Coordinates of C-alpha atoms in Angstrom, one line a residue:
M60 CA 0.1 0.0 0.0
G61 CA 1.6 3.3 -0.8
I62 CA 1.9 6.5 1.0
D63 CA -1.2 8.9 1.0
L64 CA 1.0 12.1 0.0
S65 CA -2.5 14.1 0.2
L66 CA -2.9 13.3 3.8
L67 CA 0.7 13.3 5.2
W68 CA 0.7 17.1 3.6
A69 CA -2.6 17.8 5.3
G70 CA -0.9 16.7 8.7
I71 CA 1.9 18.8 8.0
I72 CA 0.5 22.1 7.1
L73 CA -2.3 21.0 10.2
F74 CA 0.8 20.8 12.2
G75 CA 2.9 23.7 10.8
V76 CA -0.1 26.1 11.2
M77 CA -0.9 25.0 14.9
M78 CA 2.7 25.7 15.9
Y79 CA 2.5 29.0 14.7
V80 CA -1.0 29.7 16.5
I81 CA 0.1 28.6 19.9
M82 CA 4.0 29.8 19.7
D83 CA 3.5 33.5 18.0
G84 CA 0.2 33.6 19.8
F85 CA 1.7 34.6 23.0
D86 CA 4.2 37.0 22.0
L87 CA 1.4 38.8 19.7
G88 CA -0.6 39.0 23.4
I89 CA 2.1 40.6 25.1
G90 CA 1.8 43.7 22.7
L91 CA -2.0 43.4 23.0
L92 CA -1.1 43.2 27.0
Y93 CA 1.0 46.4 27.2
P94 CA -1.8 48.9 27.1
F95 CA -2.6 47.5 30.7
V96 CA 0.9 47.9 31.9
P97 CA 1.9 52.1 31.8
D98 CA 5.4 51.3 33.7
R99 CA 8.2 51.7 31.5
H100 CA 10.4 49.6 33.0
D101 CA 7.7 46.6 33.0
R102 CA 7.5 46.9 29.6
D103 CA 11.0 46.4 29.1
V104 CA 10.2 43.0 30.5
M105 CA 7.6 42.1 29.1
M106 CA 9.4 42.8 25.9
N107 CA 12.3 41.1 26.8
T108 CA 10.6 37.5 27.7
V109 CA 9.9 37.1 24.0
A110 CA 12.8 39.3 22.2
P111 CA 15.5 35.8 21.7
V112 CA 12.6 33.8 20.1
W113 CA 9.7 35.9 18.5
D114 CA 11.2 36.1 15.4
G115 CA 11.9 32.4 15.3
N116 CA 7.8 31.3 16.2
E117 CA 6.9 33.1 12.7
T118 CA 9.5 30.3 10.9
W119 CA 5.8 28.3 11.6
L120 CA 3.6 30.7 9.3
V121 CA 6.2 30.6 6.6
M122 CA 6.0 26.7 6.9
G123 CA 2.4 26.5 6.4
G124 CA 2.1 28.8 3.7
A125 CA 4.7 26.8 1.6
G126 CA 3.3 23.6 2.3
L127 CA 0.0 24.6 1.1
L128 CA 1.1 26.3 -1.9
A129 CA 3.2 23.1 -2.8
A130 CA 0.5 20.3 -2.1
F131 CA -2.7 22.3 -2.0
P132 CA -1.9 24.9 -5.2
L133 CA -5.8 24.9 -5.4
V134 CA -6.6 26.0 -2.2
Y135 CA -3.5 28.6 -2.2
A136 CA -4.9 30.4 -4.8
V137 CA -8.7 30.3 -3.5
V138 CA -7.8 31.4 -0.1
L139 CA -5.9 34.1 -1.2
S140 CA -8.1 35.3 -3.6
A141 CA -11.1 35.2 -1.5
L142 CA -9.1 36.7 1.8
Y143 CA -6.3 38.6 0.4
L144 CA -7.5 42.3 1.9
P145 CA -7.3 40.5 5.6
L146 CA -4.5 38.5 5.1
V147 CA -2.7 41.6 3.5
F148 CA -3.8 43.7 6.8
M149 CA -2.4 40.9 9.0
L150 CA 0.9 41.3 7.5
L151 CA 1.1 44.5 7.6
G152 CA 0.3 44.5 11.6
L153 CA 3.4 41.7 11.7
I154 CA 5.5 44.3 9.8
F155 CA 4.6 47.0 12.3
R156 CA 5.3 45.2 15.3
G157 CA 8.4 43.6 14.3
V158 CA 10.0 46.9 13.5
A159 CA 8.4 48.5 16.8
F160 CA 10.3 45.2 18.5
E161 CA 13.9 46.2 17.2
F162 CA 13.4 50.3 17.2
R163 CA 11.5 50.5 20.7
F164 CA 15.1 49.0 22.3
K165 CA 17.4 52.2 20.5
A166 CA 14.8 54.9 21.0
N167 CA 15.3 57.7 23.3
D168 CA 12.5 58.4 26.1
R169 CA 11.0 61.0 24.0
E170 CA 10.3 58.9 20.9
R171 CA 10.1 55.6 23.2
H172 CA 6.1 55.8 23.2
V173 CA 5.9 55.9 19.5
W174 CA 7.0 52.4 19.2
D175 CA 5.1 51.2 22.0
K176 CA 2.4 52.3 20.2
A177 CA 3.1 50.6 16.8
F178 CA 3.8 47.7 18.9
I179 CA 0.4 47.8 20.4
G180 CA -1.3 48.5 17.1
G181 CA 0.7 46.0 15.2
S182 CA -0.1 43.0 17.9
L183 CA -3.5 44.0 17.6
V184 CA -4.5 44.3 14.0
A185 CA -2.3 40.9 13.3
A186 CA -4.1 39.0 15.8
F187 CA -7.7 40.3 14.9
F188 CA -6.9 39.7 11.3
Q189 CA -5.9 36.4 12.0
G190 CA -9.2 35.8 13.2
V191 CA -11.1 36.8 10.7
V192 CA -9.4 34.9 7.8
L193 CA -10.3 31.9 10.5
G194 CA -14.1 32.9 10.7
A195 CA -14.4 33.7 7.1
Y196 CA -13.0 30.3 6.4
I197 CA -15.0 28.6 8.8
D198 CA -18.1 30.7 7.0
G199 CA -17.5 29.2 4.0
I200 CA -15.4 30.6 0.8
K201 CA -18.2 31.3 -2.3
M202 CA -16.8 28.4 -4.9
D203 CA -18.1 28.1 -8.7
G204 CA -16.6 24.4 -9.6
R205 CA -13.4 25.2 -8.3
A206 CA -12.5 28.8 -8.5
F207 CA -13.2 31.6 -6.4
A208 CA -16.8 33.1 -7.1
G209 CA -17.3 35.8 -4.3
G210 CA -16.2 39.2 -3.8
P211 CA -13.4 40.9 -2.0
L212 CA -15.3 41.9 0.8
D213 CA -17.1 38.9 1.9
W214 CA -15.4 38.5 4.7
L215 CA -16.4 41.5 5.9
A216 CA -19.6 39.7 8.1
P217 CA -20.5 39.4 11.6
F218 CA -19.3 35.9 12.0
P219 CA -15.5 36.3 11.1
L220 CA -15.4 39.9 12.6
F221 CA -16.5 38.1 16.1
C222 CA -13.9 35.2 15.2
G223 CA -11.3 38.5 15.6
I224 CA -12.7 39.6 19.0
G225 CA -11.7 35.8 20.2
V226 CA -8.3 35.6 19.0
V227 CA -8.1 38.8 20.6
A228 CA -9.0 37.1 23.9
A229 CA -7.0 34.0 23.0
Y230 CA -3.7 35.5 22.4
A231 CA -4.3 38.1 25.2
L232 CA -5.0 35.5 27.3
L233 CA -1.9 33.4 26.1
G234 CA 0.3 36.4 26.7
S235 CA -0.8 36.7 30.4
T236 CA -0.3 33.3 31.2
W237 CA 3.3 33.5 29.5
L238 CA 4.5 36.7 31.6
I239 CA 3.3 34.5 34.8
M240 CA 5.6 32.2 34.0
K241 CA 8.7 34.6 32.8
T242 CA 8.3 37.2 35.5
E243 CA 8.1 37.8 39.2
G244 CA 7.3 40.5 41.9
D245 CA 4.7 43.3 41.1
L246 CA 4.4 42.3 37.3
H247 CA 4.0 38.9 38.2
R248 CA 1.1 39.8 40.4
H249 CA -0.4 42.2 37.8
M250 CA -0.6 39.3 35.7
L251 CA -2.6 36.9 37.9
A252 CA -5.1 39.8 38.1
L253 CA -5.5 40.2 34.0
T254 CA -5.7 36.9 33.6
R255 CA -9.2 35.7 35.8
P256 CA -11.3 38.5 33.1
L257 CA -9.4 37.0 30.2
V258 CA -10.7 33.6 31.5
G259 CA -14.4 34.7 31.3
L260 CA -13.9 36.8 27.8
L261 CA -12.3 33.9 26.0
L262 CA -14.9 31.1 27.5
A263 CA -17.9 33.9 26.0
A264 CA -16.0 33.9 23.2
I265 CA -15.7 29.8 22.8
V266 CA -19.3 29.3 23.8
A267 CA -20.8 32.0 21.4
I268 CA -18.8 30.6 18.9
S269 CA -19.9 27.2 19.2
V270 CA -23.5 27.9 19.1
W271 CA -23.2 30.2 16.2
T272 CA -21.4 27.8 13.9
P273 CA -23.8 25.0 14.0
L274 CA -26.9 27.3 13.6
A275 CA -25.1 28.9 10.8
Q276 CA -23.6 25.8 8.9
P277 CA -26.0 22.8 8.8
H278 CA -22.9 20.6 7.4
I279 CA -21.1 21.2 10.8
A280 CA -23.8 20.8 13.1
E281 CA -24.2 17.2 11.0
R282 CA -20.8 16.6 11.6
W283 CA -20.7 16.9 15.5
F284 CA -24.3 16.2 16.8
S285 CA -25.1 12.4 14.7
W286 CA -24.4 9.3 16.1
P287 CA -21.7 7.9 16.2
N288 CA -20.0 11.0 16.1
L289 CA -21.0 12.6 18.7
A290 CA -20.1 10.3 21.1
W291 CA -16.5 10.2 19.4
F292 CA -16.2 13.9 19.8
A293 CA -18.1 14.7 22.7
P294 CA -14.4 14.5 24.8
V295 CA -13.6 18.0 23.6
P296 CA -16.1 20.4 25.1
L297 CA -15.5 18.5 28.2
L298 CA -11.7 19.0 28.0
V299 CA -12.4 22.6 27.1
V300 CA -14.5 23.1 30.7
L301 CA -11.8 20.8 32.5
A302 CA -9.0 23.2 31.2
M303 CA -11.2 26.1 31.6
V304 CA -11.2 25.1 35.4
G305 CA -7.8 23.8 35.3
L306 CA -6.9 27.1 34.8
V307 CA -8.5 29.4 37.3
R308 CA -7.9 26.9 40.2
S309 CA -3.9 27.1 39.5
L310 CA -4.0 31.1 39.6
D311 CA -4.7 30.4 43.3
R312 CA -1.3 28.1 43.8
A313 CA 1.7 30.6 43.5
P314 CA 1.7 29.3 39.5
V315 CA 4.8 29.2 37.5
A316 CA 4.3 26.9 34.0
A317 CA 0.5 25.4 35.3
P318 CA -1.8 28.6 34.2
F319 CA 0.2 28.9 30.3
L320 CA 0.3 24.8 29.9
Y321 CA -3.6 25.3 30.4
A322 CA -4.2 28.1 27.9
L323 CA -2.5 26.1 25.3
G324 CA -4.3 23.3 25.8
L325 CA -7.5 25.5 25.7
V326 CA -5.7 26.6 21.9
F327 CA -5.1 22.9 20.8
L328 CA -8.8 22.0 22.0
G329 CA -10.3 25.2 19.7
Y330 CA -7.6 24.0 16.8
S331 CA -8.9 20.4 17.1
G332 CA -12.6 21.8 16.8
L333 CA -11.7 23.2 13.7
A334 CA -10.2 20.4 12.2
I335 CA -13.1 18.0 13.2
S336 CA -15.6 20.9 11.8
V337 CA -14.2 20.6 8.1
W338 CA -12.6 17.7 7.9
P339 CA -11.9 15.9 5.1
N340 CA -13.1 19.2 3.0
I341 CA -10.2 21.9 2.8
L342 CA -12.7 24.0 0.6
P343 CA -16.3 23.9 0.5
G344 CA -17.7 20.5 -1.3
I345 CA -13.7 20.0 -2.2
S346 CA -11.6 17.2 0.0
I347 CA -7.8 17.3 0.4
W348 CA -7.4 14.6 -2.2
Q349 CA -9.6 16.9 -4.8
A350 CA -7.4 19.7 -4.2
A351 CA -4.5 17.9 -4.2
A352 CA -1.2 18.8 -6.5
P353 CA 0.0 15.9 -8.9
P354 CA 1.8 13.0 -6.9
Q355 CA 5.1 14.2 -8.1
S356 CA 4.9 17.6 -6.9
Q357 CA 4.2 16.5 -3.8
G358 CA 6.5 14.1 -3.3
F359 CA 9.2 16.5 -4.6
A360 CA 8.1 19.1 -2.2
L361 CA 7.7 16.4 0.8
V362 CA 11.7 15.9 0.8
G363 CA 12.8 19.3 1.4
A364 CA 9.9 19.3 4.8
L365 CA 11.4 16.4 6.1
F366 CA 14.4 17.6 5.9
I367 CA 13.6 21.2 7.3
I368 CA 11.3 20.6 9.8
P369 CA 13.8 18.6 12.1
F370 CA 16.1 21.6 11.5
I371 CA 13.1 24.0 12.8
L372 CA 12.0 21.8 15.5
M373 CA 15.8 21.2 17.0
Y374 CA 16.7 25.3 16.6
T375 CA 13.3 26.2 18.4
V376 CA 13.6 23.5 21.2
W377 CA 17.4 24.9 21.9
S378 CA 16.1 28.3 21.9
Y379 CA 13.5 28.1 24.2
Y380 CA 16.0 26.0 26.4
V381 CA 18.7 28.7 26.5
F382 CA 16.4 31.6 27.6
R383 CA 14.4 29.6 30.1
G384 CA 13.6 31.0 33.3
K385 CA 12.6 34.2 35.1
V386 CA 13.7 37.6 33.4
R387 CA 14.3 40.2 35.8
H388 CA 14.4 44.1 35.3
G389 CA 17.6 45.0 33.8
E390 CA 18.4 41.5 32.0
G391 CA 17.6 41.3 28.3
Y392 CA 18.9 39.9 25.1
H393 CA 19.4 43.4 23.5

């Protein structure tokens, strides 16, 4: 029996995008939390917790996009045609934020607030439009056969915009729990206080999207609530509830890494719920096998992917190991 290249590539792309969401989510979250921490020295510490790793985190975004182009060029063409505006806004946000990251450390006191605002705005725009892209994808892209048949503003609808708010809440929670793990003193206590309302905000977003999606998409309701799927997928919402309870309870126990691990678990469960809702279709009415590139193209690109991915994993693990532990005032990568 031969290897199912389409299935293998779908797994690689799902893994790459999940790694990006998890790893870039918490450093985008730090920018979202900046307005709640006015002290310049605390802001320095916040930024220094991710300064050594933030650009490496975005490698996974490149990996996911390149994989989609190589293995499923039809999806790449349709998604870019349908969602190029929110994707451009997302990239502009990432660029603003990246530039602010580097220039803020070199700015004098009179100019630093400009880069702080760029960091906040870039993080907010990037996070919000990632959610808009996700929401528009779940909402369904208009197709005529194998071509995009909608307009450039189809994504400008209530459900994608609400998903943008949900992703902002999720990234802010990842950022606050990351800072609980990486800081101490007043900043640590401030993050503990911020995390509690963020848990409530994310829970409200999850409940709203979980109700809204099956009501608006009958095929997704059929996937989740038909038998025996209901029994197979029931652990996902149950685990979400358990992770929420565990996260809240961990905040009362002098936490270090536990809240961040629970927050990662929530993001992973949300991502799994999305995969369950759409699988095996990758576009409306088109499965991963129908959208796949020729096997020769997939096989050629797979050789490169299987060579590169272990290197990305190795330097990622090494970076986090080298820069492990708490970050204190006066300490920094720059």
